[in-house]
Tab-separated table of C-alpha atoms and ligand atoms in Angstrom:
chain	number	residue	atom	x	y	z
A	1	UNK	CA	247.109	63.937	119.820
A	2	UNK	CA	248.416	60.678	121.450
A	3	UNK	CA	245.459	58.728	122.968
A	4	UNK	CA	246.230	57.290	126.495
A	5	UNK	CA	245.082	53.711	126.882
A	6	UNK	CA	244.131	52.589	130.446
A	7	UNK	CA	243.884	49.034	131.312
A	8	UNK	CA	240.673	48.509	133.352
A	9	UNK	CA	240.132	45.106	135.079
A	10	UNK	CA	236.335	44.421	135.214
A	11	UNK	CA	235.046	42.202	138.067
A	12	UNK	CA	231.282	42.298	137.650
A	13	UNK	CA	230.947	39.461	140.176
A	14	UNK	CA	227.616	38.094	141.531
A	15	UNK	CA	223.864	38.895	142.013
A	16	UNK	CA	223.175	42.472	140.637
A	17	UNK	CA	226.948	43.094	140.053
A	18	UNK	CA	226.946	42.066	136.308
A	19	UNK	CA	223.677	44.112	135.720
A	20	UNK	CA	224.918	47.365	137.229
A	21	UNK	CA	228.286	47.000	135.617
A	22	UNK	CA	226.668	46.660	132.268
A	23	UNK	CA	224.716	49.900	132.691
A	24	UNK	CA	227.902	51.689	134.040
A	25	UNK	CA	229.825	50.606	130.955
A	26	UNK	CA	227.264	52.268	128.694
A	27	UNK	CA	227.956	55.479	130.529
A	28	UNK	CA	231.826	55.175	130.635
A	29	UNK	CA	231.770	54.409	126.887
A	30	UNK	CA	229.699	57.369	126.163
A	31	UNK	CA	232.049	59.562	128.220
A	32	UNK	CA	235.194	58.337	126.603
A	33	UNK	CA	233.571	59.009	123.286
A	34	UNK	CA	232.403	62.420	124.043
A	35	UNK	CA	235.650	63.678	125.694
A	36	UNK	CA	238.165	61.866	123.570
A	37	UNK	CA	242.001	61.671	124.205
A	38	UNK	CA	241.872	58.459	126.154
A	39	UNK	CA	240.680	54.854	125.817
A	40	UNK	CA	239.475	52.473	128.489
A	41	UNK	CA	240.537	48.952	127.651
A	42	UNK	CA	238.254	46.696	129.553
A	43	UNK	CA	239.542	43.285	130.670
A	44	UNK	CA	236.636	41.242	132.043
A	45	UNK	CA	237.608	38.644	134.783
A	46	UNK	CA	235.712	35.985	136.545
A	47	UNK	CA	235.633	36.097	140.185
A	48	UNK	CA	233.201	35.770	143.164
A	49	UNK	CA	230.858	33.339	144.729
A	50	UNK	CA	229.694	31.847	141.278
A	51	UNK	CA	233.313	31.384	140.377
A	52	UNK	CA	233.938	29.676	143.759
A	53	UNK	CA	230.880	27.392	143.282
A	54	UNK	CA	232.232	26.408	139.775
A	55	UNK	CA	235.944	26.035	140.568
A	56	UNK	CA	236.328	26.006	144.270
A	57	UNK	CA	238.271	29.363	144.129
A	58	UNK	CA	236.773	32.833	144.337
A	59	UNK	CA	239.744	34.742	142.913
A	60	UNK	CA	242.323	32.635	141.194
A	61	UNK	CA	245.919	33.753	141.337
A	62	UNK	CA	245.848	34.377	137.704
A	63	UNK	CA	242.889	36.639	138.072
A	64	UNK	CA	244.425	38.444	141.050
A	65	UNK	CA	247.645	38.971	139.126
A	66	UNK	CA	245.723	40.420	136.242
A	67	UNK	CA	243.716	42.705	138.380
A	68	UNK	CA	246.747	43.888	140.388
A	69	UNK	CA	248.563	44.747	137.176
A	70	UNK	CA	245.670	46.853	135.732
A	71	UNK	CA	245.560	50.607	135.880
A	72	UNK	CA	242.405	50.382	137.902
A	73	UNK	CA	239.755	47.677	139.077
A	74	UNK	CA	236.040	48.244	138.429
A	75	UNK	CA	234.167	46.000	140.676
A	76	UNK	CA	230.454	45.055	140.802
A	77	UNK	CA	229.493	42.994	143.807
A	78	UNK	CA	230.509	39.618	145.246
A	79	UNK	CA	229.125	37.113	147.556
A	80	UNK	CA	225.925	34.953	147.705
A	81	UNK	CA	224.292	33.768	150.834
A	82	UNK	CA	224.227	30.204	149.907
A	83	UNK	CA	227.804	29.972	148.821
A	84	UNK	CA	229.956	29.514	151.811
A	85	UNK	CA	233.521	28.465	152.892
A	86	UNK	CA	233.975	25.195	154.794
A	87	UNK	CA	233.846	27.100	158.085
A	88	UNK	CA	230.476	28.781	157.230
A	89	UNK	CA	231.663	32.328	156.318
A	90	UNK	CA	230.422	33.935	153.178
A	91	UNK	CA	232.816	34.380	150.237
A	92	UNK	CA	234.006	37.953	150.515
A	93	UNK	CA	236.846	38.374	147.928
A	94	UNK	CA	236.568	42.067	148.125
A	95	UNK	CA	238.008	42.094	151.661
A	96	UNK	CA	240.882	39.784	150.437
A	97	UNK	CA	241.490	42.204	147.530
A	98	UNK	CA	241.607	45.188	149.919
A	99	UNK	CA	244.049	43.376	152.086
A	100	UNK	CA	246.262	41.907	149.277
A	101	UNK	CA	246.337	45.290	147.320
A	102	UNK	CA	246.805	47.392	150.351
A	103	UNK	CA	243.649	49.401	149.667
A	104	UNK	CA	243.803	51.260	153.067
A	105	UNK	CA	241.317	54.126	152.369
A	106	UNK	CA	237.594	53.452	151.634
A	107	UNK	CA	236.344	56.843	150.137
A	108	UNK	CA	232.557	56.822	150.496
A	109	UNK	CA	230.727	60.086	149.415
A	110	UNK	CA	227.031	60.636	150.205
A	111	UNK	CA	225.557	63.413	148.340
A	112	UNK	CA	221.817	63.943	147.613
A	113	UNK	CA	220.970	64.132	143.878
A	114	UNK	CA	218.367	66.573	142.586
A	115	UNK	CA	214.949	64.967	142.377
A	116	UNK	CA	215.741	62.270	144.931
A	117	UNK	CA	213.948	62.521	148.220
A	118	UNK	CA	215.950	62.100	151.334
A	119	UNK	CA	214.073	60.268	154.323
A	120	UNK	CA	214.858	63.514	156.351
A	121	UNK	CA	212.014	65.985	155.875
A	122	UNK	CA	214.203	69.010	156.630
A	123	UNK	CA	214.723	71.110	153.402
A	124	UNK	CA	218.432	71.372	154.338
A	125	UNK	CA	218.848	67.736	153.434
A	126	UNK	CA	219.293	69.135	149.787
A	127	UNK	CA	222.791	70.266	151.048
A	128	UNK	CA	223.957	66.786	152.145
A	129	UNK	CA	227.411	66.485	150.653
A	130	UNK	CA	229.767	64.529	152.883
A	131	UNK	CA	232.478	61.808	152.520
A	132	UNK	CA	233.393	59.044	154.929
A	133	UNK	CA	236.982	58.028	154.711
A	134	UNK	CA	237.135	54.527	156.217
A	135	UNK	CA	240.402	52.788	157.353
A	136	UNK	CA	240.206	49.354	155.645
A	137	UNK	CA	243.237	47.286	156.750
A	138	UNK	CA	243.103	47.083	160.460
A	139	UNK	CA	240.832	48.381	163.300
A	140	UNK	CA	238.112	45.849	164.499
A	141	UNK	CA	238.597	43.939	161.098
A	142	UNK	CA	242.233	43.306	161.844
A	143	UNK	CA	241.691	39.603	162.842
A	144	UNK	CA	238.773	39.002	160.519
A	145	UNK	CA	238.193	35.301	160.908
A	146	UNK	CA	241.245	34.760	163.083
A	147	UNK	CA	239.967	36.020	166.388
A	148	UNK	CA	239.674	33.750	169.516
A	149	UNK	CA	236.526	31.713	169.887
A	150	UNK	CA	236.049	29.111	172.585
A	151	UNK	CA	232.848	27.532	174.137
A	152	UNK	CA	233.035	30.367	176.831
A	153	UNK	CA	234.550	33.371	175.193
A	154	UNK	CA	235.184	35.173	171.906
A	155	UNK	CA	237.673	37.923	171.118
A	156	UNK	CA	238.335	40.174	168.131
A	157	UNK	CA	241.145	42.721	168.862
A	158	UNK	CA	240.938	46.293	167.594
A	159	UNK	CA	244.407	47.203	166.010
A	160	UNK	CA	245.467	50.675	165.276
A	161	UNK	CA	249.076	51.269	164.004
A	162	UNK	CA	250.909	54.535	163.559
A	163	UNK	CA	251.727	53.784	159.882
A	164	UNK	CA	248.131	52.916	158.902
A	165	UNK	CA	246.748	55.875	160.696
A	166	UNK	CA	249.105	58.330	159.210
A	167	UNK	CA	248.519	57.208	155.522
A	168	UNK	CA	244.741	57.242	156.232
A	169	UNK	CA	244.720	60.821	157.638
A	170	UNK	CA	246.992	61.960	154.812
A	171	UNK	CA	244.470	60.623	152.309
A	172	UNK	CA	241.682	62.393	154.278
A	173	UNK	CA	243.341	65.843	154.275
A	174	UNK	CA	244.415	65.487	150.548
A	175	UNK	CA	240.705	64.794	149.747
A	176	UNK	CA	239.505	67.885	151.882
A	177	UNK	CA	242.157	70.010	149.943
A	178	UNK	CA	240.556	68.934	146.593
A	179	UNK	CA	237.138	69.659	147.993
A	180	UNK	CA	238.195	72.959	149.229
A	181	UNK	CA	239.577	73.888	145.720
A	182	UNK	CA	236.194	72.949	144.238
A	183	UNK	CA	233.720	74.104	146.779
A	184	UNK	CA	235.612	76.790	148.596
A	185	UNK	CA	235.634	75.159	152.070
A	186	UNK	CA	236.353	71.821	153.618
A	187	UNK	CA	236.967	70.371	157.039
A	188	UNK	CA	238.050	66.929	158.350
A	189	UNK	CA	236.677	65.452	161.424
A	190	UNK	CA	238.012	62.339	163.106
A	191	UNK	CA	235.317	59.961	164.375
A	192	UNK	CA	236.449	57.739	167.245
A	193	UNK	CA	235.680	56.556	170.804
A	194	UNK	CA	238.668	58.074	172.394
A	195	UNK	CA	236.814	58.691	175.629
A	196	UNK	CA	236.527	54.871	176.315
A	197	UNK	CA	239.292	52.936	174.194
A	198	UNK	CA	242.991	53.487	174.549
A	199	UNK	CA	243.422	52.445	170.787
A	200	UNK	CA	241.173	55.279	169.932
A	201	UNK	CA	243.032	57.823	172.116
A	202	UNK	CA	246.225	56.725	170.264
A	203	UNK	CA	244.318	57.130	166.877
A	204	UNK	CA	243.282	60.709	167.897
A	205	UNK	CA	246.735	61.635	168.989
A	206	UNK	CA	248.092	60.685	165.641
A	207	UNK	CA	245.140	62.567	163.892
A	208	UNK	CA	246.015	65.666	165.767
A	209	UNK	CA	249.741	65.447	164.895
A	210	UNK	CA	248.693	65.029	161.114
A	211	UNK	CA	246.173	67.885	161.419
A	212	UNK	CA	248.912	70.290	162.395
A	213	UNK	CA	250.611	69.547	159.153
A	214	UNK	CA	247.569	70.776	157.121
A	215	UNK	CA	246.963	74.139	158.669
A	216	UNK	CA	244.891	75.341	155.764
A	217	UNK	CA	242.137	72.657	156.444
A	218	UNK	CA	239.916	72.900	159.479
A	219	UNK	CA	240.013	69.856	161.641
A	220	UNK	CA	238.163	68.410	164.653
A	221	UNK	CA	237.434	65.251	166.623
A	222	UNK	CA	234.050	63.774	167.468
A	223	UNK	CA	232.775	60.629	169.160
A	224	UNK	CA	231.180	58.037	166.989
A	225	UNK	CA	227.797	57.863	169.004
A	226	UNK	CA	227.358	61.597	168.714
A	227	UNK	CA	228.242	61.422	165.041
A	228	UNK	CA	225.506	58.780	164.306
A	229	UNK	CA	223.080	61.233	165.971
A	230	UNK	CA	224.246	64.193	163.880
A	231	UNK	CA	224.208	62.199	160.729
A	232	UNK	CA	220.507	62.010	161.184
A	233	UNK	CA	219.995	65.393	162.923
A	234	UNK	CA	222.173	67.693	160.790
A	235	UNK	CA	224.302	65.773	158.119
A	236	UNK	CA	224.412	69.036	155.975
A	237	UNK	CA	226.906	70.240	158.419
A	238	UNK	CA	229.269	67.434	158.050
A	239	UNK	CA	232.173	67.207	155.472
A	240	UNK	CA	234.921	64.782	155.437
A	241	UNK	CA	234.664	62.186	158.272
A	242	UNK	CA	237.756	59.834	158.723
A	243	UNK	CA	237.288	56.852	160.923
A	244	UNK	CA	238.054	53.338	162.122
A	245	UNK	CA	237.220	50.281	159.860
A	246	UNK	CA	234.055	49.087	161.609
A	247	UNK	CA	232.813	52.474	162.493
A	248	UNK	CA	233.221	53.469	158.870
A	249	UNK	CA	231.300	50.364	157.706
A	250	UNK	CA	228.370	51.231	159.707
A	251	UNK	CA	228.323	54.944	159.349
A	252	UNK	CA	228.612	54.780	155.518
A	253	UNK	CA	225.484	52.649	155.165
A	254	UNK	CA	223.656	55.197	157.447
A	255	UNK	CA	225.011	57.995	155.140
A	256	UNK	CA	223.750	56.085	152.069
A	257	UNK	CA	220.287	55.843	153.583
A	258	UNK	CA	220.247	59.632	153.929
A	259	UNK	CA	220.667	60.116	150.122
A	260	UNK	CA	218.239	57.625	148.834
A	261	UNK	CA	219.703	54.180	149.602
A	262	UNK	CA	222.351	51.681	148.689
A	263	UNK	CA	221.844	52.291	145.027
A	264	UNK	CA	223.203	55.829	145.434
A	265	UNK	CA	226.468	55.179	147.286
A	266	UNK	CA	229.739	54.863	145.219
A	267	UNK	CA	233.094	53.974	146.748
A	268	UNK	CA	236.702	54.158	145.914
A	269	UNK	CA	239.165	51.778	147.717
A	270	UNK	CA	242.558	53.454	147.425
A	271	UNK	CA	246.029	52.242	148.202
A	272	UNK	CA	249.543	53.445	147.052
A	273	UNK	CA	249.020	53.640	143.223
A	274	UNK	CA	246.098	51.148	143.409
A	275	UNK	CA	242.446	51.733	143.109
A	276	UNK	CA	239.434	49.714	143.166
A	277	UNK	CA	236.004	51.194	142.565
A	278	UNK	CA	232.718	49.644	143.448
A	279	UNK	CA	229.163	50.567	144.639
A	280	UNK	CA	228.949	50.312	148.490
A	281	UNK	CA	226.023	47.837	148.122
A	282	UNK	CA	226.507	44.040	147.891
A	283	UNK	CA	225.065	41.444	145.467
A	284	UNK	CA	221.437	42.010	146.587
A	285	UNK	CA	220.316	38.447	145.651
A	286	UNK	CA	216.792	39.435	146.476
A	287	UNK	CA	216.507	41.600	143.460
A	288	UNK	CA	219.195	39.969	141.229
A	289	UNK	CA	218.162	39.043	137.615
A	290	UNK	CA	215.031	41.265	137.594
A	291	UNK	CA	216.634	44.279	135.939
A	292	UNK	CA	215.404	46.573	138.749
A	293	UNK	CA	218.700	47.399	140.601
A	294	UNK	CA	219.699	51.066	140.602
A	295	UNK	CA	223.033	51.317	138.825
A	296	UNK	CA	223.622	54.933	139.865
A	297	UNK	CA	226.244	53.847	142.636
A	298	UNK	CA	228.013	51.875	140.012
A	299	UNK	CA	228.037	54.756	137.561
A	300	UNK	CA	229.325	57.056	140.140
A	301	UNK	CA	231.996	54.643	141.174
A	302	UNK	CA	233.123	54.743	137.559
A	303	UNK	CA	233.234	58.515	137.811
A	304	UNK	CA	235.455	58.195	140.799
A	305	UNK	CA	237.700	55.853	138.837
A	306	UNK	CA	238.020	58.381	135.993
A	307	UNK	CA	238.892	61.215	138.521
A	308	UNK	CA	241.411	59.071	140.231
A	309	UNK	CA	242.996	57.872	136.981
A	310	UNK	CA	243.099	61.581	135.779
A	311	UNK	CA	244.854	62.642	139.036
A	312	UNK	CA	247.235	59.854	139.501
A	313	UNK	CA	248.173	59.686	135.841
A	314	UNK	CA	248.224	63.390	135.140
A	315	UNK	CA	245.469	63.020	132.451
A	316	UNK	CA	243.091	66.001	132.367
A	317	UNK	CA	240.871	64.367	129.921
A	318	UNK	CA	239.953	61.644	132.466
A	319	UNK	CA	239.186	64.262	134.987
A	320	UNK	CA	237.018	65.977	132.376
A	321	UNK	CA	235.165	62.746	131.759
A	322	UNK	CA	234.617	62.227	135.447
A	323	UNK	CA	233.092	65.786	135.784
A	324	UNK	CA	230.856	64.910	132.729
A	325	UNK	CA	229.511	61.542	134.147
A	326	UNK	CA	228.689	63.311	137.518
A	327	UNK	CA	227.093	66.271	135.780
A	328	UNK	CA	225.138	63.761	133.494
A	329	UNK	CA	223.828	61.716	136.545
A	330	UNK	CA	222.779	65.108	138.125
A	331	UNK	CA	221.127	66.298	134.861
A	332	UNK	CA	219.302	62.947	134.295
A	333	UNK	CA	217.907	63.003	137.737
A	334	UNK	CA	217.037	66.687	137.823
A	335	UNK	CA	215.158	66.504	134.555
A	336	UNK	CA	212.916	63.704	135.986
A	337	UNK	CA	214.038	61.247	133.415
A	338	UNK	CA	215.096	58.862	136.108
A	339	UNK	CA	212.929	57.547	138.710
A	340	UNK	CA	214.457	54.362	140.144
A	341	UNK	CA	212.437	51.331	141.184
A	342	UNK	CA	214.162	51.408	144.513
A	343	UNK	CA	212.476	54.764	145.254
A	344	UNK	CA	208.964	53.644	143.920
A	345	UNK	CA	209.641	54.650	140.326
A	346	UNK	CA	209.585	52.728	137.163
A	347	UNK	CA	213.141	53.150	135.716
A	348	UNK	CA	215.050	49.835	135.596
A	349	UNK	CA	218.735	49.219	135.558
A	350	UNK	CA	219.157	49.420	131.777
A	351	UNK	CA	216.877	52.509	131.422
A	352	UNK	CA	218.866	54.504	134.059
A	353	UNK	CA	222.176	53.451	132.229
A	354	UNK	CA	220.737	54.687	128.894
A	355	UNK	CA	219.328	57.936	130.480
A	356	UNK	CA	222.639	58.929	132.003
A	357	UNK	CA	224.466	57.864	128.665
A	358	UNK	CA	222.135	60.101	126.774
A	359	UNK	CA	222.909	63.046	129.059
A	360	UNK	CA	226.607	62.449	128.669
A	361	UNK	CA	226.179	62.840	124.852
A	362	UNK	CA	223.955	65.891	125.294
A	363	UNK	CA	226.235	67.974	127.793
A	364	UNK	CA	229.276	69.984	126.703
A	365	UNK	CA	232.256	68.792	128.562
A	366	UNK	CA	234.044	72.162	127.939
A	367	UNK	CA	231.337	73.854	129.996
A	368	UNK	CA	231.989	71.918	133.224
A	369	UNK	CA	234.302	73.059	135.995
B	1	ATP	P1	226.553	42.958	151.791
B	1	ATP	O1	226.645	42.262	153.221
B	1	ATP	O2	227.396	42.341	150.895
B	1	ATP	O3	226.617	44.335	151.801
B	1	ATP	P2	223.701	42.742	151.903
B	1	ATP	O4	222.827	41.698	151.228
B	1	ATP	O5	223.798	42.833	153.256
B	1	ATP	O6	225.154	42.561	151.231
B	1	ATP	P3	223.076	44.584	149.999
B	1	ATP	O7	223.323	43.705	148.795
B	1	ATP	O8	223.882	46.022	149.821
B	1	ATP	O9	223.309	44.173	151.362
B	1	ATP	O10	221.491	44.926	149.896
B	1	ATP	C1	220.858	45.517	150.972
B	1	ATP	C2	219.403	45.914	150.654
B	1	ATP	O11	219.413	46.952	149.697
B	1	ATP	C3	218.747	44.750	149.775
B	1	ATP	O12	217.427	44.685	150.286
B	1	ATP	C4	218.727	45.210	148.261
B	1	ATP	O13	217.676	44.781	147.617
B	1	ATP	C5	219.007	46.738	148.440
B	1	ATP	N1	219.949	47.156	147.419
B	1	ATP	C6	221.133	46.985	147.314
B	1	ATP	N2	221.754	47.534	146.256
B	1	ATP	C7	220.765	48.026	145.500
B	1	ATP	C8	220.681	48.656	144.365
B	1	ATP	N3	221.678	48.989	143.482
B	1	ATP	N4	219.383	49.034	143.793
B	1	ATP	C9	218.355	48.832	144.571
B	1	ATP	N5	218.295	48.182	145.692
B	1	ATP	C10	219.557	47.760	146.248
């Protein structure tokens, strides 16, 4: 059988980025070995705040071009509090990459793993399994760093366009269709502030138009404030939540907290034919270099990458590898082999990577749905 080779740009970045990346690579290599039929060719690239400190450029044009031409980008974390642009802002190449690669949809799942305690005491917290789909090219981030600031007044405009909204909603409904195929049910809720802002009423009108084109998926609209309340009160009832850029930014950290913290929140940043996969957390300089960061979010981001590669390239073997990595994470947590330091346990970054890689080697990929 011909083996598909996939070119993966690796951007470990700063702080805990390289540490969690190393652990995730152990798992991805084990999955590739176990399933077979595809090869991940990793191309490490230097970028981020440390790169900026050394060279004055966070992402060089050569690095950008290399990453843009890869089949997918696997990204650790970038930015350090003491490395700043001349105007005082932190280096945030991930936002530039999103813009330049047109990564318009941030897919942010929050699912409670077996053996991990949610801060919610309610036993139904076991059933938390939701996804936030965040618009990432406009909204309140549209004028990032370019808004008006005078001595008396500051303004950042909230921009919503029909084109960006339609492609976002399409991505949310397509995701819901996949979830329905796997879980038997799925619904999409728009999260907005349509009762106050004209831009959000416009966003909602486009959502309702799009929803009519997906009659097999249940759809609804909710306000962002009530959604924050429900994320704490009954998150097990929520499924796919699609929303504006800043609202998605805030709600996805809240959702991560519900399932154990930033170490458990993976992300896929998707555009047309382009995908960047990274943990939702930042470079966490407070714990960098200590080997204590939880790499689970990075490992699950790797699984999302395999799944996306499988779907977009028509490679069933990659989808199977994605299922295997997800099952291995579940298995390693359920068996009590992993107790992250983040949650008061003793498993460090490398130990977690090794435990999941071992589970990958033990499980039978053919037995997974
Ligand atoms: P950014 O603004 O880039 O998101 P930040 O510094 O605000 O960065 P994070 O880097 O995500 O936020 O870190 C927030 C907190 O969560 C920190 O206290 C950090 O130690 C903790 N944290 C983040 N990622 C992990 C991880 N993988 N494992 C354990 N703790 C983590």
